[in-house]
Coordinates of C-alpha atoms in Angstrom, one line a residue:
M1 CA 181.8 193.5 31.2
S2 CA 178.6 191.6 31.7
P3 CA 178.8 187.8 31.9
F4 CA 176.3 187.8 29.1
S5 CA 177.9 189.0 25.9
S6 CA 177.3 188.6 22.2
A7 CA 179.5 185.5 22.1
G8 CA 176.7 183.2 23.1
A9 CA 175.4 180.8 20.4
E10 CA 172.0 182.4 20.4
K11 CA 173.0 186.0 20.9
L12 CA 172.6 188.5 18.1
S13 CA 175.9 188.9 16.3
L14 CA 177.4 192.3 15.8
S15 CA 177.1 191.7 12.0
V16 CA 173.4 192.4 12.4
S17 CA 172.5 196.1 12.3
I18 CA 171.7 197.3 15.7
P19 CA 169.3 200.0 14.4
L20 CA 167.4 197.2 12.5
V21 CA 167.1 195.1 15.7
L22 CA 165.9 198.0 17.7
T23 CA 163.4 199.0 15.0
V24 CA 161.9 195.5 15.0
Y25 CA 161.8 195.2 18.8
I26 CA 160.3 198.7 19.3
F27 CA 157.7 198.1 16.5
T28 CA 156.7 194.8 18.0
F29 CA 156.4 196.2 21.5
L30 CA 154.4 199.3 20.5
I31 CA 152.0 197.3 18.2
G32 CA 151.9 194.0 20.0
L33 CA 151.4 195.0 23.6
P34 CA 148.2 197.1 23.2
S35 CA 146.6 194.6 20.8
N36 CA 147.4 191.7 23.0
L37 CA 146.1 193.4 26.1
L38 CA 142.9 194.1 24.2
A39 CA 142.7 190.5 23.2
F40 CA 143.5 189.3 26.7
Y41 CA 140.6 191.4 28.2
T42 CA 138.2 190.2 25.5
F43 CA 139.1 186.5 26.0
L44 CA 139.1 186.8 29.8
V45 CA 135.6 188.3 29.8
K46 CA 134.4 185.6 27.4
V47 CA 136.0 182.8 29.5
C48 CA 134.4 184.2 32.7
Q49 CA 131.0 184.4 31.0
K50 CA 130.9 181.2 29.0
R51 CA 133.9 178.9 28.7
T52 CA 134.5 177.5 25.3
P53 CA 137.6 175.5 24.2
V54 CA 138.7 178.0 21.6
D55 CA 138.4 180.9 24.1
I56 CA 140.7 179.1 26.6
L57 CA 143.3 178.3 23.8
L58 CA 143.3 181.9 22.6
L59 CA 143.6 183.2 26.1
N60 CA 146.7 181.0 26.7
L61 CA 148.2 182.1 23.4
T62 CA 147.7 185.8 24.3
V63 CA 149.2 185.2 27.8
S64 CA 152.4 183.7 26.3
D65 CA 152.7 186.7 23.9
I66 CA 152.1 189.2 26.7
F67 CA 154.9 187.6 28.8
L68 CA 157.3 188.2 26.0
L69 CA 156.1 191.7 25.3
I70 CA 156.5 192.7 28.9
L71 CA 160.1 191.5 28.9
L72 CA 160.9 192.8 25.5
P73 CA 162.1 196.2 26.8
F74 CA 164.9 194.3 28.5
K75 CA 166.0 193.0 25.1
I76 CA 165.8 196.6 23.8
V77 CA 168.1 197.8 26.6
E78 CA 170.5 194.9 25.8
V79 CA 170.7 195.8 22.1
A80 CA 171.0 199.5 22.8
S81 CA 173.9 198.7 25.2
G82 CA 175.9 197.1 22.4
L83 CA 174.5 193.6 23.0
E84 CA 175.8 193.5 26.5
W85 CA 173.5 192.5 29.4
L86 CA 173.8 195.3 32.0
L87 CA 170.6 194.6 33.8
P88 CA 170.3 192.4 37.0
V89 CA 171.5 188.9 36.2
F90 CA 168.3 187.2 37.3
L91 CA 166.4 188.9 34.5
Y92 CA 168.5 187.3 31.8
P93 CA 167.3 183.7 31.9
L94 CA 163.7 184.9 32.5
T95 CA 163.9 187.2 29.4
S96 CA 165.6 184.6 27.3
Y97 CA 163.2 181.9 28.4
F98 CA 160.1 183.8 27.1
Y99 CA 161.9 185.2 24.1
Y100 CA 162.5 181.8 22.7
N101 CA 159.6 179.9 24.2
S102 CA 157.1 182.3 22.7
I103 CA 157.9 180.9 19.3
Y104 CA 156.9 177.4 20.2
F105 CA 154.0 178.3 22.5
S106 CA 152.5 180.2 19.6
S107 CA 152.9 177.3 17.1
L108 CA 151.3 174.8 19.5
F109 CA 148.4 177.0 20.4
L110 CA 147.7 178.1 16.8
M111 CA 147.7 174.4 15.9
A112 CA 145.2 173.6 18.6
I113 CA 143.0 176.5 17.6
S114 CA 143.0 175.3 14.0
V115 CA 141.9 171.8 15.1
D116 CA 139.1 173.3 17.1
R117 CA 137.9 175.4 14.2
Y118 CA 138.1 172.5 11.8
L119 CA 136.2 170.1 14.1
R120 CA 133.5 172.8 14.6
V121 CA 132.8 173.1 10.9
A122 CA 133.5 169.5 9.7
F123 CA 131.6 167.8 12.5
P124 CA 129.2 170.3 14.0
I125 CA 126.8 168.0 15.8
K126 CA 129.5 165.8 17.3
Y127 CA 131.5 168.8 18.2
K128 CA 128.6 170.5 20.1
L129 CA 127.8 167.3 21.9
R130 CA 131.3 166.5 23.0
R131 CA 132.8 169.9 23.4
R132 CA 134.3 170.3 26.9
P133 CA 136.3 173.3 28.2
A134 CA 138.3 170.8 30.3
Y135 CA 139.8 169.4 27.1
A136 CA 141.2 172.8 26.2
V137 CA 142.5 173.3 29.8
A138 CA 144.3 170.0 29.7
T139 CA 145.7 170.8 26.2
S140 CA 147.0 174.2 27.4
V141 CA 148.7 172.6 30.5
L142 CA 150.3 170.0 28.2
F143 CA 151.6 172.7 25.8
W144 CA 153.1 174.8 28.7
V145 CA 154.8 171.7 30.1
L146 CA 156.1 170.6 26.7
G147 CA 157.4 174.1 25.9
C148 CA 159.1 174.4 29.3
A149 CA 160.7 171.0 28.9
H150 CA 162.1 171.8 25.6
C151 CA 163.4 175.3 26.4
R152 CA 165.4 174.0 29.3
F153 CA 167.9 172.8 26.7
I154 CA 168.8 176.5 26.0
Y155 CA 170.7 176.6 29.3
I156 CA 171.9 173.0 29.4
V157 CA 173.6 172.7 26.0
Q158 CA 174.1 176.4 25.1
Y159 CA 177.8 176.0 24.3
E160 CA 177.8 172.3 23.2
L161 CA 177.1 172.8 19.5
Q162 CA 177.4 169.0 18.7
I163 CA 174.6 168.4 21.1
L164 CA 172.7 171.5 20.5
L165 CA 172.3 171.0 16.7
P166 CA 170.5 167.6 17.0
V167 CA 168.3 169.1 19.8
R168 CA 167.3 172.0 17.4
L169 CA 166.4 169.4 14.8
E170 CA 164.1 167.8 17.3
F171 CA 162.6 171.3 18.0
F172 CA 162.0 171.7 14.2
I173 CA 160.1 168.3 14.0
V174 CA 158.1 168.4 17.2
L175 CA 157.4 172.1 17.7
F176 CA 157.2 173.3 14.2
Y177 CA 156.8 170.7 11.4
L178 CA 154.1 168.7 13.1
P179 CA 152.0 171.8 14.3
F180 CA 152.4 173.4 10.8
T181 CA 151.3 170.2 9.0
I182 CA 148.3 169.8 11.2
T183 CA 147.4 173.5 10.9
I184 CA 147.6 173.4 7.1
F185 CA 145.4 170.2 7.0
C186 CA 142.8 171.8 9.2
Y187 CA 142.6 175.2 7.4
V188 CA 142.7 173.8 3.9
N189 CA 139.8 171.4 4.6
L190 CA 138.0 174.1 6.6
I191 CA 138.1 176.5 3.7
R192 CA 137.1 173.7 1.3
I193 CA 134.0 173.0 3.4
L194 CA 133.0 176.6 3.8
V195 CA 133.3 177.3 0.1
A196 CA 131.0 174.4 -0.7
L197 CA 128.3 175.6 1.7
P198 CA 125.6 177.5 -0.3
N199 CA 123.9 179.3 2.6
I200 CA 127.0 181.3 3.7
T201 CA 127.4 184.8 2.3
V202 CA 130.5 185.7 0.3
R203 CA 131.5 188.2 2.9
R204 CA 131.5 185.7 5.7
K205 CA 133.4 183.2 3.6
Q206 CA 136.0 185.8 2.9
G207 CA 136.3 186.6 6.6
A208 CA 136.8 183.0 7.5
V209 CA 139.3 182.5 4.8
G210 CA 141.1 185.7 5.8
L211 CA 141.6 184.4 9.4
A212 CA 142.9 181.1 8.1
L213 CA 145.3 182.8 5.8
A214 CA 146.5 185.1 8.6
T215 CA 147.4 182.1 10.7
L216 CA 149.2 180.4 7.8
F217 CA 151.0 183.6 7.0
N218 CA 152.1 183.8 10.7
F219 CA 153.6 180.3 10.4
I220 CA 155.3 180.9 7.1
V221 CA 156.8 184.3 7.8
C222 CA 157.5 184.2 11.5
F223 CA 158.1 180.6 12.4
A224 CA 159.4 178.9 9.2
P225 CA 162.7 180.8 8.6
Y226 CA 163.9 180.4 12.2
N227 CA 162.9 176.7 12.4
L228 CA 164.4 176.0 9.0
S229 CA 167.7 177.4 10.4
H230 CA 167.6 174.4 12.8
V231 CA 167.7 172.0 9.8
V232 CA 170.3 173.9 7.9
G233 CA 172.5 174.1 11.0
F234 CA 172.2 170.4 11.5
V235 CA 173.1 169.6 7.9
Q236 CA 176.0 172.1 7.8
N237 CA 177.1 171.4 11.4
E238 CA 177.1 175.1 12.2
S239 CA 174.4 177.8 12.6
P240 CA 173.7 179.7 9.3
F241 CA 174.6 183.4 9.3
W242 CA 171.0 184.4 8.5
R243 CA 169.7 182.7 11.6
V244 CA 169.8 186.0 13.6
Y245 CA 167.6 187.6 10.9
A246 CA 165.1 184.7 11.1
L247 CA 165.0 185.2 14.9
L248 CA 163.9 188.8 14.3
L249 CA 161.0 187.7 12.1
S250 CA 159.9 185.3 14.9
T251 CA 159.7 188.2 17.3
L252 CA 157.1 189.8 15.0
N253 CA 154.8 186.9 15.8
T254 CA 153.5 188.6 19.0
A255 CA 152.3 191.5 17.0
L256 CA 150.7 189.3 14.4
D257 CA 148.9 186.8 16.7
P258 CA 146.0 189.2 17.4
C259 CA 145.3 189.2 13.7
T260 CA 144.2 185.6 14.1
S261 CA 141.8 186.7 16.9
P262 CA 138.3 187.7 15.7
P263 CA 137.6 190.1 18.5
L264 CA 140.0 192.5 16.7
C265 CA 138.4 191.7 13.3
F266 CA 134.7 191.2 13.8
L267 CA 132.2 190.1 16.4
R268 CA 131.0 186.5 16.7
R269 CA 128.6 185.7 13.9
T270 CA 126.5 182.7 12.8
F271 CA 127.3 181.1 9.5
L272 CA 123.8 180.0 8.7
S273 CA 120.6 181.7 9.8
H274 CA 118.2 179.9 7.5
A275 CA 119.8 176.5 7.2
P276 CA 118.4 173.0 7.8
Q277 CA 118.3 171.7 11.3
K278 CA 121.7 169.9 11.1
Q279 CA 123.4 173.0 9.7
E280 CA 121.9 175.3 12.4
I281 CA 124.5 174.0 14.8
L282 CA 127.3 175.2 12.5
H283 CA 128.5 178.7 13.5
L284 CA 131.4 180.9 12.6
S285 CA 132.3 181.0 16.3
W286 CA 136.0 181.5 15.8
V287 CA 136.3 182.8 19.3

């Protein structure tokens, strides 16, 4: 028997239908990998040609998703083997690391992208004057370090539930609640500003609103259930039974992230083509 069995605190329990798990994993892999590779190529070309903060953030978001998707077949083999790890042992921590870390990397980078988009629309002149790709690089490095520092607890306190539950609560606050709150603030105000601008066509407004709603949908459907299980587990002093289902939803995030990336929706466009001088700086440059 493998040293890694379904008895671990974060392993999928046998009460979860294995066909369901396999279906979610395979769907995520088949949809997520091609779309993320396309997004990666697009952002890489854009970053090489002309670096912008949002391009750098989107590139990092895509890289974190691709890491998980490349390793997801190992999880598929694990589930197909009756939730026993039969592959080389060194692959287990690597796979688990990106499997769980992807949730938090995505929430952090989506938050940063929402802030960039909001600042671009709310303060167009100041944004253009002070925009520096170095800020996005520093932010990306900070997020990678923050995610790595938090996910080390997966291996340190894996079997210490009394310690693990408070740590999960801290995950909820720092890596979900704060990013989600900031993202909501940015997109709600961004949509409010766009709707009030008279020189933007309805079609472009709808496109911008659609991208904002796609990001919020990603947070609510993919991130919220799993992170709420942290709070429920802390209150009940045990992990809720539905936690494993919530974890499956979080896996779908890698397939949905490209939906928040305009290269897969439409090319870069300008909001205003006949606006006053101040508004000429305002662009719908989501990417």
